[in-house]
Structure formats: structure tokens, C-alpha cells
Amino acid sequence: MATDVPVRPADAFAGPPAPFRPDRPDRGRVAVRLRRLIGVREDVLDYVPEERPRYTRYGVVVLNTALLAGLSMAVALATYRSGMPLAALITVAVVWSGVILSLDSWLVSTTHGIPAGRLLRTVLPRLVISLLLSISIAEPLLFQFFDKEIRQQIAVSNDEAVKHYEGMLIRCNPKTGEVDASAACHDYQLNVKNSPAQLAKSIAGNTDATQQMQSRVEAITKTSKGNWAVADRECDRKKWIWITPTAARTTETCENAKKSAKAYDRSSRIDYYQGQLKKLTTTGTTLSAQQDRASASYGPALQRTVAAAVHKRRAELADDGLLTRAHALEAVAWNDWFAALIFVVVHLLLLGIDSMPVLGKLMSGSTTYDGLLVSRFETSRRIHADEIEVQYACAEMEHEVQRHRVQQETTERMQRLEHEQRLAQAERSLKLRAELDRRSANLLRGDRR
């Protein structure tokens, strides 16, 4: 039985235990991709695996915000552009979702590795940007939440506006045809043909023109009659010049008076003015007849014009655009305190959800992962500084080597030049000595002769 008891424990021959840190890499593809979405480094997070769930959910928050942005854009386009094709609607929503995803990812990734002392002042500008983005996401959803109330408010407001518009048209355009020219009626004046007031003005103007033309014709006629009366007086038989008892002629004064009367008749255009007077008289008769008929037909024509203007105004107000819905939502929200409370709570809730990617960082504070990143940043900075110093030292030594090489080459070149100079000088001395020897030999041979 003693042989059944092991001498050493079974795990005594096992390999060395796994290190406590860093932990084994996470093999969950979805979780890793969610964390990569917000810029988390897995090799650093392996030292604090306890924070993996935190940053995984952080990535889920960013992804949900992007999906909510796409849904909000789809709702907005479906509401304000009802005839938009489904493919275009989905494309725009996907693109907008991608834009929000990239912006939120950037905002969150820039908050990693911030020391606790600088977290607030660093995150606040990013929070402002996030709030601006959240407003663009939350408003279409808010309009959709209060869609029924907004439509009711728009219908009531449009009915009130149309009634006010119709009342101002009736007030500023009475059945008598006299348009109100006050400042309040400046935008409510209608142009209805053959109104009694317009015809009365036309009749008054025609009457004034007829009277003026009548006065001119009478003045011309009176002057013409006076001229011919003078001519008749000067041409009287008593003033003739008798050449014989049976033959006589008129005086020169008579002829001049006739010529003057005829010239005035031609220059006064009495026929033209008489024709114009006849036309004005006919026009006055026609306008009077039209005024009699307009008194009975202007009322129905005015009603038809007012009805057409009211119908056009109602069609213009039927377009519930973004600003119209915003004003209607404001009216609904501040109608009473409870509606205002619901509006504020829902609005803040949507803003909080949409700005949660950055707001969550401010709420969670600096984590251990951030501390490790700070340490890594500091280490990288020091390594970089040391690397720069090493590079500087190597470059300085290389420069010293190059300087020494240049000095050595310069010394060698100087020595070589000096050696060449000495050789040249020696050659010149040899040549000079040879020349002297030749001349001495020549002199000696001359003396012998």
C-alpha cells in the first residue's frame, strides 16, 4: 500500500506558472472591435483586464449613439421629405451615422491617458462639441415624440392665421370698393376689376377732363366768334370803297381781319378739341353705365377674390417645415407647466443619451488604464529624449572623426607637398651643378688650346 502514495505532488512536475501581468490577450472579436472603435490599446489593457468590460460597454455606447443618429436622420428625412426614395433615405442615414461614429470615436479616443488633474479642462471642450452633435440628433426624435401635439398645434395656428387673414381682407376691402390705405392694410389690399370706387374715381377724372375740354372749346369758340365779328364789322358795305356807282371793293382792313380770323381757326385746332370733347362725353356715359352694373356685380367678385386669396394662404400654411414644427413645439411645451416639465425632461434625456460618449468619461474620471497610458507616454517621451541625445552624441563623434580625418589628410598633403618641393629643389641643384661643371670643362679646354 505504501507504493500507492505518490512521493511528490502531481503538479510538482508542471511548468512554471503563467505571469500575473500582462494577462492573456482577449480572444473575443466583437469586444476587441468595440474597444478598438474608441481607440483602446489592447497591449496596455492586458495589464488591467478588469477594465475590459468598462471599455467594451464604452464602445457600445459610441456605437449606439451613431445608430441613434442614423435613426434620427431617417426620421427627419421621412418627415420633411416624404417623397424621398427609400434607397436615398437609407444611404443618407448610413452616411450620417458614419459621420457621427467617426466624430464620437475621435472625441472619446482623445480623452484616453489624461491625468486626473487635467481631466475636467480637457474634457469640457469635447463635451461642448458632443452637446452640439447631440442637439442635431435629439431634435428630430423630439419632434417625433410630440408629433401628434405638434400637428394639432399647427392646425390650430393655421386656422387662426387664416381667419385673421380673411378678416383683414374683408376689413381692408369693403364692398363699396374704397380700399383702406392705412398702414395696417398695406399687405391686405386686393385688386378687383371694375370696383365702384375705381369707377367713381374714373368718372370723376373724366368729368374734370370733360369740363376742362368744354372750357377750352368754349374759349376757342368765343375768340373765333369775336374775330369774325370784327371781320364782319370791317367788311360792312358802309366801309366799301366805291370805284363807280355800280362797282366797289372792300378795304384792306377787311381783308386783314378775314385772314386773321381764318388763321386763328386753323391754329386753334377747334375741330380736334371738339372731337376730344365728344369722346370724353361718350366715355362718361359708358363709365356711368359700368358703375350701375358694378354696383350689383362687385360684391360677388370681391367674395370670389377673397376666397381665392384665403385658399392660397391656407395652401401656403399647409407646408409644415422645420421652423413651423419648432414654433408649434414651443407653443405646446410652454402651454402649461406640466407640458413644459415633460418637454424639458425628454429633451434633457435625449441630450444626455446623445452626449454620453464624452459625458461618460467625465463621470467615470481617470482610470487605471489612463494611468498606464500616462506612464507609457512619459516613458516614450524619456526614451525619445534619450534617443535624441544618443543620436546627438553619435553625430558629434562622427563629426570629430571627420574633423580628425580632414586634419590627417591635410597634414599628409602638406608633407607630400614639402617632399615634392625638396625633390624639385634638389633636381634644380643637380642641373645647376651639371651646367657649372660643363662650363668649367669648356673653360679648361680653352686654356689648353
XYZ file of C-alpha atoms in Angstrom:
449
model
C 0.000 0.000 0.000
C 2.938 2.282 0.500
C 3.571 2.150 -3.223
C 0.182 3.773 -3.908
C 1.137 7.041 -2.170
C 2.984 9.382 -4.512
C 6.302 10.624 -3.258
C 5.757 14.182 -4.757
C 2.589 16.075 -5.681
C 1.283 15.644 -9.207
C 1.749 19.337 -10.109
C 5.325 19.379 -8.934
C 6.455 18.450 -12.426
C 4.268 21.089 -14.143
C 5.844 24.036 -15.940
C 6.339 27.493 -14.422
C 3.122 29.343 -13.554
C 1.753 31.903 -16.017
C 2.710 35.502 -15.207
C 0.103 37.550 -13.366
C 0.562 40.555 -15.668
C 0.111 41.047 -18.558
C -2.960 38.889 -18.900
C -3.593 36.679 -21.890
C -4.920 38.655 -24.896
C -8.686 38.807 -25.221
C -9.924 36.494 -27.969
C -13.413 37.981 -28.255
C -13.545 39.594 -31.671
C -16.667 41.659 -31.000
C -15.364 43.036 -27.707
C -11.957 43.849 -29.210
C -13.526 45.641 -32.164
C -15.802 47.641 -29.876
C -12.810 48.742 -27.804
C -10.787 49.447 -30.941
C -13.659 51.685 -32.027
C -12.814 54.098 -29.200
C -9.045 53.856 -29.595
C -8.194 51.447 -26.736
C -4.820 49.664 -26.977
C -5.169 46.006 -26.130
C -1.498 45.565 -25.165
C -1.919 48.195 -22.433
C -5.328 46.906 -21.366
C -3.806 43.449 -20.859
C -2.183 44.839 -17.707
C -5.628 45.811 -16.310
C -8.011 43.166 -17.690
C -10.523 44.158 -15.018
C -11.324 47.271 -17.101
C -12.093 45.375 -20.293
C -15.877 45.294 -19.606
C -15.865 49.040 -18.897
C -14.302 49.952 -22.233
C -16.333 47.331 -24.102
C -19.528 48.982 -22.872
C -17.967 52.345 -23.697
C -17.644 51.198 -27.304
C -21.264 50.002 -27.229
C -22.336 53.489 -26.088
C -20.488 55.120 -29.003
C -21.978 52.637 -31.470
C -25.489 53.152 -30.071
C -25.116 56.920 -30.408
C -24.163 56.529 -34.068
C -27.126 54.210 -34.706
C -29.419 56.666 -32.940
C -28.059 59.460 -35.137
C -28.827 57.423 -38.261
C -32.347 56.704 -36.991
C -32.848 60.393 -36.202
C -31.743 61.424 -39.700
C -34.042 58.813 -41.262
C -36.997 60.083 -39.198
C -36.202 63.695 -40.115
C -35.962 62.970 -43.832
C -39.089 60.814 -43.809
C -40.982 63.618 -42.065
C -39.801 66.621 -44.095
C -39.137 64.870 -47.432
C -41.979 62.399 -47.670
C -41.382 61.737 -51.377
C -37.729 60.758 -50.923
C -36.869 57.277 -52.277
C -36.168 54.579 -49.705
C -32.682 53.875 -51.103
C -31.691 57.532 -50.828
C -33.181 57.689 -47.321
C -31.151 54.683 -46.150
C -27.985 55.980 -47.832
C -28.178 59.385 -46.154
C -28.970 57.802 -42.772
C -25.996 55.418 -43.058
C -23.640 58.212 -44.091
C -24.813 60.424 -41.227
C -24.427 57.527 -38.804
C -20.853 57.008 -40.037
C -20.068 60.700 -39.612
C -21.332 60.731 -36.018
C -19.489 57.464 -35.309
C -16.185 58.889 -36.543
C -16.633 62.134 -34.602
C -17.589 60.384 -31.353
C -14.740 57.900 -31.779
C -12.301 60.754 -32.173
C -13.737 62.633 -29.196
C -13.504 59.565 -26.939
C -10.082 58.428 -28.159
C -8.591 61.828 -27.357
C -9.658 61.512 -23.711
C -7.528 58.415 -23.003
C -4.379 58.925 -20.998
C -5.394 62.286 -19.491
C -4.138 62.814 -15.914
C -6.785 63.314 -13.244
C -5.733 66.910 -12.634
C -6.332 67.926 -16.251
C -9.388 65.782 -16.956
C -12.050 68.470 -16.433
C -10.497 71.240 -18.518
C -9.585 68.763 -21.254
C -12.972 67.054 -21.483
C -15.132 70.214 -21.261
C -14.389 71.472 -24.828
C -15.072 67.983 -26.145
C -18.296 67.913 -24.128
C -19.419 71.154 -25.802
C -18.816 69.615 -29.247
C -20.646 66.484 -28.157
C -23.628 68.560 -26.975
C -23.807 70.320 -30.343
C -23.854 66.962 -32.077
C -26.448 65.646 -29.647
C -28.773 68.572 -30.400
C -28.737 67.677 -34.095
C -29.553 64.085 -33.143
C -32.143 64.765 -30.454
C -34.315 67.397 -32.165
C -35.812 65.147 -34.921
C -36.568 62.480 -32.330
C -38.123 65.081 -30.056
C -40.332 66.255 -32.920
C -41.382 62.654 -33.480
C -42.225 62.128 -29.800
C -44.567 65.137 -29.801
C -45.739 64.652 -33.402
C -49.468 64.431 -32.593
C -49.434 67.520 -30.383
C -47.331 69.423 -32.930
C -49.773 68.628 -35.745
C -52.738 69.717 -33.621
C -50.983 72.953 -32.704
C -50.068 73.616 -36.341
C -53.687 73.018 -37.403
C -54.991 75.401 -34.725
C -52.394 78.049 -35.535
C -53.099 77.780 -39.255
C -56.855 78.145 -38.698
C -56.285 81.227 -36.561
C -53.898 82.692 -39.110
C -56.318 82.042 -41.978
C -59.234 83.577 -40.048
C -57.162 86.623 -39.198
C -56.066 86.927 -42.826
C -59.638 86.637 -44.085
C -60.849 89.202 -41.545
C -58.176 91.685 -42.596
C -59.081 91.174 -46.279
C -62.742 91.883 -45.577
C -61.863 94.887 -43.413
C -59.386 96.399 -45.860
C -61.505 95.748 -48.966
C -65.118 96.866 -48.230
C -67.964 96.230 -50.655
C -68.074 99.894 -51.552
C -64.751 99.411 -53.358
C -62.922 102.048 -51.298
C -59.625 100.352 -50.357
C -58.301 101.147 -46.884
C -54.923 102.872 -47.383
C -53.803 102.673 -43.727
C -50.509 101.054 -42.729
C -52.316 98.081 -41.168
C -53.934 97.236 -44.528
C -50.803 97.633 -46.617
C -50.389 93.867 -47.152
C -54.114 93.071 -47.428
C -55.234 95.185 -50.374
C -56.891 93.322 -53.269
C -57.076 94.356 -56.894
C -60.659 93.683 -58.056
C -61.570 94.965 -61.502
C -64.460 97.376 -62.057
C -64.962 98.242 -58.406
C -67.484 101.047 -57.756
C -64.831 103.171 -56.066
C -62.441 102.810 -59.006
C -65.214 103.612 -61.451
C -66.235 106.616 -59.347
C -62.649 107.866 -59.487
C -62.595 107.266 -63.237
C -65.917 109.119 -63.628
C -64.632 111.987 -61.506
C -61.444 112.184 -63.552
C -63.422 112.005 -66.816
C -65.803 114.724 -65.585
C -62.877 117.013 -64.735
C -61.303 116.357 -68.134
C -64.668 116.976 -69.858
C -65.147 120.271 -68.029
C -61.629 121.402 -68.877
C -62.115 120.440 -72.538
C -65.540 122.168 -72.585
C -63.979 125.334 -71.189
C -61.213 125.207 -73.807
C -63.702 124.675 -76.665
C -65.920 127.481 -75.396
C -62.919 129.810 -75.091
C -61.754 128.978 -78.611
C -65.291 129.355 -79.997
C -65.726 132.681 -78.246
C -62.454 134.002 -79.601
C -63.271 132.750 -83.101
C -66.694 134.430 -82.999
C -65.087 137.662 -81.853
C -62.578 137.552 -84.710
C -65.332 137.009 -87.286
C -67.431 139.754 -85.705
C -64.521 142.148 -86.234
C -64.170 140.937 -89.811
C -67.910 141.412 -90.461
C -67.787 144.902 -88.997
C -64.795 145.912 -91.104
C -66.332 144.406 -94.210
C -69.671 146.210 -93.881
C -70.999 147.826 -97.112
C -70.744 151.172 -95.498
C -66.974 150.791 -95.427
C -66.567 149.635 -99.019
C -64.607 151.751 -101.466
C -66.842 152.645 -104.455
C -64.942 152.939 -107.674
C -68.070 153.599 -109.787
C -71.647 153.869 -108.773
C -72.002 150.138 -109.516
C -68.544 148.815 -108.704
C -66.907 148.726 -105.258
C -64.207 146.833 -103.315
C -63.548 146.022 -99.660
C -60.929 147.799 -97.666
C -57.540 146.389 -96.806
C -58.557 146.312 -93.121
C -61.438 143.993 -94.017
C -59.144 141.590 -95.837
C -56.687 141.543 -92.966
C -59.476 140.855 -90.467
C -60.698 137.884 -92.525
C -57.176 136.491 -92.844
C -56.638 136.836 -89.083
C -59.937 135.056 -88.288
C -59.139 132.186 -90.678
C -55.600 131.849 -89.340
C -56.862 131.621 -85.764
C -59.411 128.957 -86.736
C -56.634 126.881 -88.313
C -54.172 127.273 -85.424
C -56.714 126.790 -82.625
C -57.490 123.147 -83.699
C -61.103 123.635 -82.772
C -62.172 120.535 -84.695
C -59.699 118.348 -82.753
C -60.818 119.669 -79.391
C -64.478 119.246 -80.313
C -63.751 115.611 -81.226
C -61.966 115.056 -77.888
C -64.920 116.623 -76.066
C -67.266 114.233 -77.853
C -65.092 111.230 -76.873
C -64.955 112.342 -73.214
C -68.715 112.734 -73.188
C -69.159 109.215 -74.625
C -66.646 107.795 -72.092
C -68.562 109.444 -69.246
C -71.766 107.830 -70.423
C -70.052 104.410 -70.661
C -68.483 104.717 -67.188
C -71.831 105.680 -65.687
C -73.386 102.563 -67.205
C -70.491 100.422 -65.902
C -70.898 101.924 -62.446
C -74.546 100.971 -62.434
C -73.663 97.384 -63.383
C -70.674 97.234 -60.952
C -72.885 98.070 -58.015
C -74.600 94.725 -58.478
C -71.595 92.583 -59.610
C -68.744 93.903 -57.417
C -69.928 92.128 -54.250
C -69.771 88.581 -55.712
C -66.463 89.368 -57.492
C -64.968 90.610 -54.230
C -66.126 87.458 -52.435
C -64.534 85.253 -55.111
C -61.256 87.197 -54.897
C -61.206 86.973 -51.097
C -61.972 83.242 -51.233
C -59.120 82.670 -53.730
C -56.684 84.647 -51.561
C -57.751 82.723 -48.451
C -57.357 79.394 -50.276
C -53.861 80.382 -51.419
C -52.944 81.414 -47.876
C -54.229 78.121 -46.485
C -52.136 76.197 -49.051
C -49.032 78.178 -48.067
C -49.543 77.336 -44.405
C -50.061 73.632 -45.166
C -46.275 73.125 -45.545
C -45.118 72.170 -42.033
C -41.386 72.793 -42.341
C -38.728 72.632 -39.664
C -39.281 76.146 -38.314
C -43.058 75.687 -38.321
C -42.770 72.497 -36.277
C -40.254 74.164 -33.961
C -42.642 77.058 -33.247
C -45.509 74.609 -32.746
C -43.410 72.554 -30.320
C -42.558 75.723 -28.416
C -46.242 76.609 -28.155
C -47.096 73.082 -26.980
C -44.234 72.958 -24.491
C -44.935 76.251 -22.757
C -48.708 75.932 -22.798
C -48.727 74.809 -19.142
C -46.184 73.816 -16.525
C -46.697 70.052 -16.838
C -46.189 70.082 -20.607
C -43.078 72.213 -20.084
C -41.789 69.717 -17.496
C -42.264 66.768 -19.868
C -40.624 68.702 -22.699
C -37.591 69.599 -20.581
C -37.216 66.087 -19.141
C -37.438 64.366 -22.543
C -35.124 66.940 -24.094
C -32.512 66.539 -21.369
C -32.832 62.755 -21.541
C -32.130 62.723 -25.292
C -29.278 65.181 -24.923
C -27.793 63.078 -22.126
C -28.030 59.884 -24.176
C -26.527 61.502 -27.280
C -23.673 63.173 -25.366
C -22.961 60.093 -23.238
C -19.713 59.146 -25.091
C -17.913 62.186 -23.668
C -20.144 62.675 -20.635
C -19.360 59.114 -19.525
C -15.646 59.918 -19.482
C -16.263 62.940 -17.298
C -18.436 60.861 -14.937
C -16.045 57.895 -14.675
C -12.941 60.010 -14.149
C -9.383 58.861 -14.723
C -8.983 55.056 -14.766
C -6.052 52.712 -14.190
C -5.804 52.295 -17.954
C -5.381 56.085 -18.246
C -2.634 55.934 -15.626
C -0.817 53.222 -17.577
C -1.086 55.292 -20.729
C 0.288 58.306 -18.872
C 3.231 56.190 -17.698
C 3.731 54.890 -21.222
C 3.585 58.403 -22.635
C 6.145 59.566 -20.092
C 8.363 56.564 -20.831
C 8.063 57.170 -24.560
C 8.967 60.803 -24.004
C 12.030 59.864 -21.983
C 13.058 57.183 -24.499
C 12.667 59.663 -27.288
C 14.730 62.226 -25.396
C 17.439 59.626 -24.712
C 17.353 58.572 -28.353
C 17.814 62.170 -29.402
C 20.767 62.514 -27.001
C 22.330 59.298 -28.354
C 21.855 60.484 -31.898
C 23.413 63.807 -30.972
C 26.392 62.118 -29.307
C 26.886 59.791 -32.278
C 26.654 62.692 -34.679
C 29.130 64.692 -32.585
C 31.602 61.789 -32.521
C 31.163 61.286 -36.221
C 31.948 64.937 -36.747
C 35.065 64.573 -34.585
C 36.170 61.589 -36.676
C 35.588 63.539 -39.853
C 37.461 66.500 -38.419
C 40.387 64.285 -37.409
C 40.382 62.620 -40.843
C 40.471 66.015 -42.514
C 43.332 67.113 -40.244
C 45.288 63.923 -41.035
C 44.714 64.288 -44.747
C 45.756 67.933 -44.560
C 48.999 67.022 -42.737
C 49.777 64.290 -45.247
C 49.143 66.596 -48.170
C 51.358 69.272 -46.638
C 54.157 66.759 -46.056
C 53.793 65.469 -49.601
C 53.989 68.982 -50.959
C 57.095 69.721 -48.908
C 58.698 66.483 -50.138
C 57.894 67.316 -53.741
C 59.290 70.797 -53.239
C 62.544 69.407 -51.843
C 62.851 66.953 -54.757
C 62.319 69.744 -57.214
C 64.886 71.891 -55.455
C 67.397 69.004 -55.499
C 66.811 68.447 -59.218
C 67.398 72.115 -59.882
C 70.621 71.992 -57.812
C 71.829 68.951 -59.814
C 71.092 70.636 -63.083
C 72.865 73.781 -61.920
C 75.911 71.780 -60.803
C 75.963 69.908 -64.113
C 75.838 73.179 -66.035
C 78.656 74.620 -63.942
C 80.759 71.501 -64.495
C 80.138 71.717 -68.240
C 81.178 75.314 -68.411
C 84.271 74.687 -66.239
C 85.260 71.881 -68.574
C 84.828 74.161 -71.577
C 86.997 76.795 -69.948
C 89.699 74.319 -69.173
C 89.761 73.055 -72.761
C 90.062 76.665 -73.995
C 93.051 77.366 -71.836
C 94.810 74.300 -73.141
C 94.488 75.464 -76.648
